[in-house]
PDB file of C-alpha atoms in Angstrom:
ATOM      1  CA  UNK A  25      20.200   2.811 -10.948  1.00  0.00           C
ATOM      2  CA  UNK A  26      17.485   5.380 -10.816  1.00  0.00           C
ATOM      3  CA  UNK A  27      15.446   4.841  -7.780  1.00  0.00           C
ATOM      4  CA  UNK A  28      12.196   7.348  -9.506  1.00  0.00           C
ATOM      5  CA  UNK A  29      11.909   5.576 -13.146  1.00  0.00           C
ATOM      6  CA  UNK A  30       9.051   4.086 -15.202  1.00  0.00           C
ATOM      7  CA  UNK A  31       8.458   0.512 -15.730  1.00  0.00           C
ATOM      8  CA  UNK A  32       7.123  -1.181 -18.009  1.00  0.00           C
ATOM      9  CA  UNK A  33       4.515  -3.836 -17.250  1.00  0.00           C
ATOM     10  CA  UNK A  34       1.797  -5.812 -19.851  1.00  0.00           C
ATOM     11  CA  UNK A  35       2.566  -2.853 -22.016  1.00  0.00           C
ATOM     12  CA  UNK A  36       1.892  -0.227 -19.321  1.00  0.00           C
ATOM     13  CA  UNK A  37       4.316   2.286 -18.071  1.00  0.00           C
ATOM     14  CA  UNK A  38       4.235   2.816 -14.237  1.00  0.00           C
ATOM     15  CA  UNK A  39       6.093   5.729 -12.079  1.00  0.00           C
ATOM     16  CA  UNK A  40       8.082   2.834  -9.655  1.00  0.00           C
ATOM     17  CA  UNK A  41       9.501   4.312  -6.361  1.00  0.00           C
ATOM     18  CA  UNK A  42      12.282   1.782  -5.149  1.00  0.00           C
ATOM     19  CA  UNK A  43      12.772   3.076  -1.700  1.00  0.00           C
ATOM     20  CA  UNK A  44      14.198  -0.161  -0.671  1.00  0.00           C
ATOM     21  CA  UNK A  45      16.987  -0.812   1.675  1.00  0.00           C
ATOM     22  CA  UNK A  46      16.982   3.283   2.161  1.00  0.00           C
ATOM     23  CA  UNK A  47      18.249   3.961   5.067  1.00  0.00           C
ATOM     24  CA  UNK A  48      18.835   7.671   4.646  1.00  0.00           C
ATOM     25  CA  UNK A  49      15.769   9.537   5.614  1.00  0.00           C
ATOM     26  CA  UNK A  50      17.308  12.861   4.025  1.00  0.00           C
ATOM     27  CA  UNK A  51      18.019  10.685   0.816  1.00  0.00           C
ATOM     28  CA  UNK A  52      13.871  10.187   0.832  1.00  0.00           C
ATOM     29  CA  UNK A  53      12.968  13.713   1.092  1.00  0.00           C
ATOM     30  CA  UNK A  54      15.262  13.898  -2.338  1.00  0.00           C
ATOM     31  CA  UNK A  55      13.717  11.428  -4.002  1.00  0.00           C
ATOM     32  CA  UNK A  56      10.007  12.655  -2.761  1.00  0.00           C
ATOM     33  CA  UNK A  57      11.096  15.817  -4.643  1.00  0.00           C
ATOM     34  CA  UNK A  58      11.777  14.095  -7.773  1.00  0.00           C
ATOM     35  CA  UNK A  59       8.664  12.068  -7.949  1.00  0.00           C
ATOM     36  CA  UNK A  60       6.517  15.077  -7.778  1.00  0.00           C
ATOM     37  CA  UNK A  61       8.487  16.459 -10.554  1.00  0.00           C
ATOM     38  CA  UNK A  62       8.417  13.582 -12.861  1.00  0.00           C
ATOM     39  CA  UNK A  63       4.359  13.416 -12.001  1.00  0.00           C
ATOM     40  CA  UNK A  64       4.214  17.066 -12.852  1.00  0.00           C
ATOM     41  CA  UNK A  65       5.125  16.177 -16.303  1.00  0.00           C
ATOM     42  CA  UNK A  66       2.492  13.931 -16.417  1.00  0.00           C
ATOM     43  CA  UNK A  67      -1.104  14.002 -18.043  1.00  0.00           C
ATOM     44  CA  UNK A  68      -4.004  14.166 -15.170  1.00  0.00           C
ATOM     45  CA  UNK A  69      -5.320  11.133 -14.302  1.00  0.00           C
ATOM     46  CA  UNK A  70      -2.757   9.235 -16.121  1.00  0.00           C
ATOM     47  CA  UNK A  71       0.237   8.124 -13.783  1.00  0.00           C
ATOM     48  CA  UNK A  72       0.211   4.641 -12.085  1.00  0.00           C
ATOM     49  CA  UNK A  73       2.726   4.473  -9.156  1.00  0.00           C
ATOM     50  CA  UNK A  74       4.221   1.679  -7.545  1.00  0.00           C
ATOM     51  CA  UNK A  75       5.481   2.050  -4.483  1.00  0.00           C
ATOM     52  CA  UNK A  76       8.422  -0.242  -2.343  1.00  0.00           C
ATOM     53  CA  UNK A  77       9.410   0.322   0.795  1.00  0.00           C
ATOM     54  CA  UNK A  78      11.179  -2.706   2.401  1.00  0.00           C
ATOM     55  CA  UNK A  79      13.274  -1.868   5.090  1.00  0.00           C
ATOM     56  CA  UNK A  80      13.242   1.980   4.149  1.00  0.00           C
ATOM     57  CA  UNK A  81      13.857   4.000   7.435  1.00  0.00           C
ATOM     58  CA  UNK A  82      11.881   7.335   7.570  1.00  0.00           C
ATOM     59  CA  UNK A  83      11.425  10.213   9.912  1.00  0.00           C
ATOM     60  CA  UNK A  84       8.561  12.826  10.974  1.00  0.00           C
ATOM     61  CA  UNK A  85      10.046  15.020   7.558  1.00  0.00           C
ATOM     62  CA  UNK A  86       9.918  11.886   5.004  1.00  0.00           C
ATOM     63  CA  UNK A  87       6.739  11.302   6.458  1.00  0.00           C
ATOM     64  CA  UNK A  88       5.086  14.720   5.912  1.00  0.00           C
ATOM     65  CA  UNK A  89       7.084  15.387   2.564  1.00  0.00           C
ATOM     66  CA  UNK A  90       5.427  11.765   1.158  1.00  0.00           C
ATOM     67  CA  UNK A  91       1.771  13.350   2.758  1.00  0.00           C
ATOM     68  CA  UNK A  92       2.674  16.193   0.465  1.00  0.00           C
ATOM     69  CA  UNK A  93       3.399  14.041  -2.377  1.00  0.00           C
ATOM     70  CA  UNK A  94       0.521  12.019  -1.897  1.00  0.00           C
ATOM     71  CA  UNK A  95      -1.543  14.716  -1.491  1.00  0.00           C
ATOM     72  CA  UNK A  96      -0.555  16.866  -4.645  1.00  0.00           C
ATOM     73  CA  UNK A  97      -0.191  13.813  -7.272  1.00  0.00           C
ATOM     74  CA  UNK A  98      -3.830  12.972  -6.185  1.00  0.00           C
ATOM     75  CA  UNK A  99      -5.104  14.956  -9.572  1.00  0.00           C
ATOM     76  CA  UNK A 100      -2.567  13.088 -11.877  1.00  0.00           C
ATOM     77  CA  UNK A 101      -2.183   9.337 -10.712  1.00  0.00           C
ATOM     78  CA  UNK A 102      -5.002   7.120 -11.896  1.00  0.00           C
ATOM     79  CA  UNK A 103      -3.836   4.702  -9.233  1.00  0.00           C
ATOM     80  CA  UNK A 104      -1.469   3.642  -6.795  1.00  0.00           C
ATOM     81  CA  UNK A 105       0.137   0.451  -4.644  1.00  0.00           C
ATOM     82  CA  UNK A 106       2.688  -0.029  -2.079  1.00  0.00           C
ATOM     83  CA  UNK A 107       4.728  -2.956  -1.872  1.00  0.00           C
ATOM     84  CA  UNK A 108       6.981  -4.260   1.395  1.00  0.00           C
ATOM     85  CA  UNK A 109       5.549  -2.722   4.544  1.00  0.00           C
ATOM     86  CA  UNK A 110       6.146  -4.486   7.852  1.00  0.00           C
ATOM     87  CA  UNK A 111       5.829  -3.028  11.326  1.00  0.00           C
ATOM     88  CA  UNK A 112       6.072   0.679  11.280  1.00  0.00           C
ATOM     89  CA  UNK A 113       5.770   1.041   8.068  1.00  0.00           C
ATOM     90  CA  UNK A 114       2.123   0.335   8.447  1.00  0.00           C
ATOM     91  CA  UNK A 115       0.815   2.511  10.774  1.00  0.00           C
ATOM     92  CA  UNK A 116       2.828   5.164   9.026  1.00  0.00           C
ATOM     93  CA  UNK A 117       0.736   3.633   5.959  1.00  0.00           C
ATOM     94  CA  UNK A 118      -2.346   3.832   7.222  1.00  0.00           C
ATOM     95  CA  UNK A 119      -1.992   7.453   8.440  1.00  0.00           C
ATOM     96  CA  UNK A 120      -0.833   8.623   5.360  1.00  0.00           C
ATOM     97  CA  UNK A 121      -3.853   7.478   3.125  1.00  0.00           C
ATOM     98  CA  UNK A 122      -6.164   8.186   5.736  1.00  0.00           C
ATOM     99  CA  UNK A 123      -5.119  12.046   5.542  1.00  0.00           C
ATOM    100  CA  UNK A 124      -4.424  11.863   1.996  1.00  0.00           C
ATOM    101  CA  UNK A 125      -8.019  10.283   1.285  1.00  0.00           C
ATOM    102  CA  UNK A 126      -6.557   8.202  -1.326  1.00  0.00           C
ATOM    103  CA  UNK A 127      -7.147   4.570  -1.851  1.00  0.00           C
ATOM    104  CA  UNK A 128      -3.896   2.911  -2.172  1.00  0.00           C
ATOM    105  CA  UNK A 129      -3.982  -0.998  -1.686  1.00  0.00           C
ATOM    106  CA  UNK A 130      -0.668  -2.363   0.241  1.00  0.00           C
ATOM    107  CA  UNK A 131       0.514  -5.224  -1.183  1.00  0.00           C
ATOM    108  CA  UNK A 132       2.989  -8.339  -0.226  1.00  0.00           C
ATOM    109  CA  UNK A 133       4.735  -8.874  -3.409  1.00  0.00           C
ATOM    110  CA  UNK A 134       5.709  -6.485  -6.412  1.00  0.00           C
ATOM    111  CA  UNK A 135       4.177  -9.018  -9.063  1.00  0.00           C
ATOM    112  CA  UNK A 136       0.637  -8.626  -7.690  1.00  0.00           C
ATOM    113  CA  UNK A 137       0.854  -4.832  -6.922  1.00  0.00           C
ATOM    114  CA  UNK A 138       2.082  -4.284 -10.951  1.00  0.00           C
ATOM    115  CA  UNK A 139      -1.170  -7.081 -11.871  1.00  0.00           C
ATOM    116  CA  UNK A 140      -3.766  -5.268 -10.266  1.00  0.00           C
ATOM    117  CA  UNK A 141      -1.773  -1.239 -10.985  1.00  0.00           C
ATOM    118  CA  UNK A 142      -2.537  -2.313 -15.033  1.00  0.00           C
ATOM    119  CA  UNK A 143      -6.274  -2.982 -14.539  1.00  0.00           C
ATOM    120  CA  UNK A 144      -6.948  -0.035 -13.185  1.00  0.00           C
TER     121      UNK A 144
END
């Protein structure tokens, strides 16, 4: 299964990023590279990304490559949401969107994250 694929949800097509159970911080940095190539493709202002991260493990280069992606999608998502943070996650989170100066809501379950990505 691709882990960078579109979704379909109420008729909406959102970029999902299953990062779960990835434990491979090198395997992240890949599939960083390919999200920012699929969103290149992409009209401006258009993409809506779902993001879940249970249990991924990261590292200081996942974490600046996803600033990077974060940073250069900014002119072609419409919106974004994170699903599955606990702990570390968070604060690596929080960071993140802070530097990025995006708004992207965390969320505890996948259902309500997709809900609120299609009213957007």
């Amino acid at each position: 299964m691709d882990r960078i694929r579109f979704i379909e949800h109420r008729k909406r097509r959102i970029l999902y990023y299953d990062f779960r159970d990835l434990l491979d911080p090198e395997q992240a940095i890949l599939l960083l590279d390919r999200a920012e190539e699929i969103v290149r493709g992409e009209a401006p202002g258009s993409v809506l990304v779902l993001m879940s991260v249970r249990n991924l493990r990261f590292n200081s280069r996942s974490v600046a490559r996803l600033r990077a992606l974060v940073e250069h999608n900014r002119p072609y998502v419409r919106a974004s949401a994170v699903v599955g943070m606990e702990g570390l996650h968070k604060l690596i989170y929080f960071g993140v969107v802070k530097l990025a100066r995006r708004n992207i809501p965390a969320f505890d379950d996948e259902g309500a994250a997709k809900e609120w990505l299609v009213t957007q």
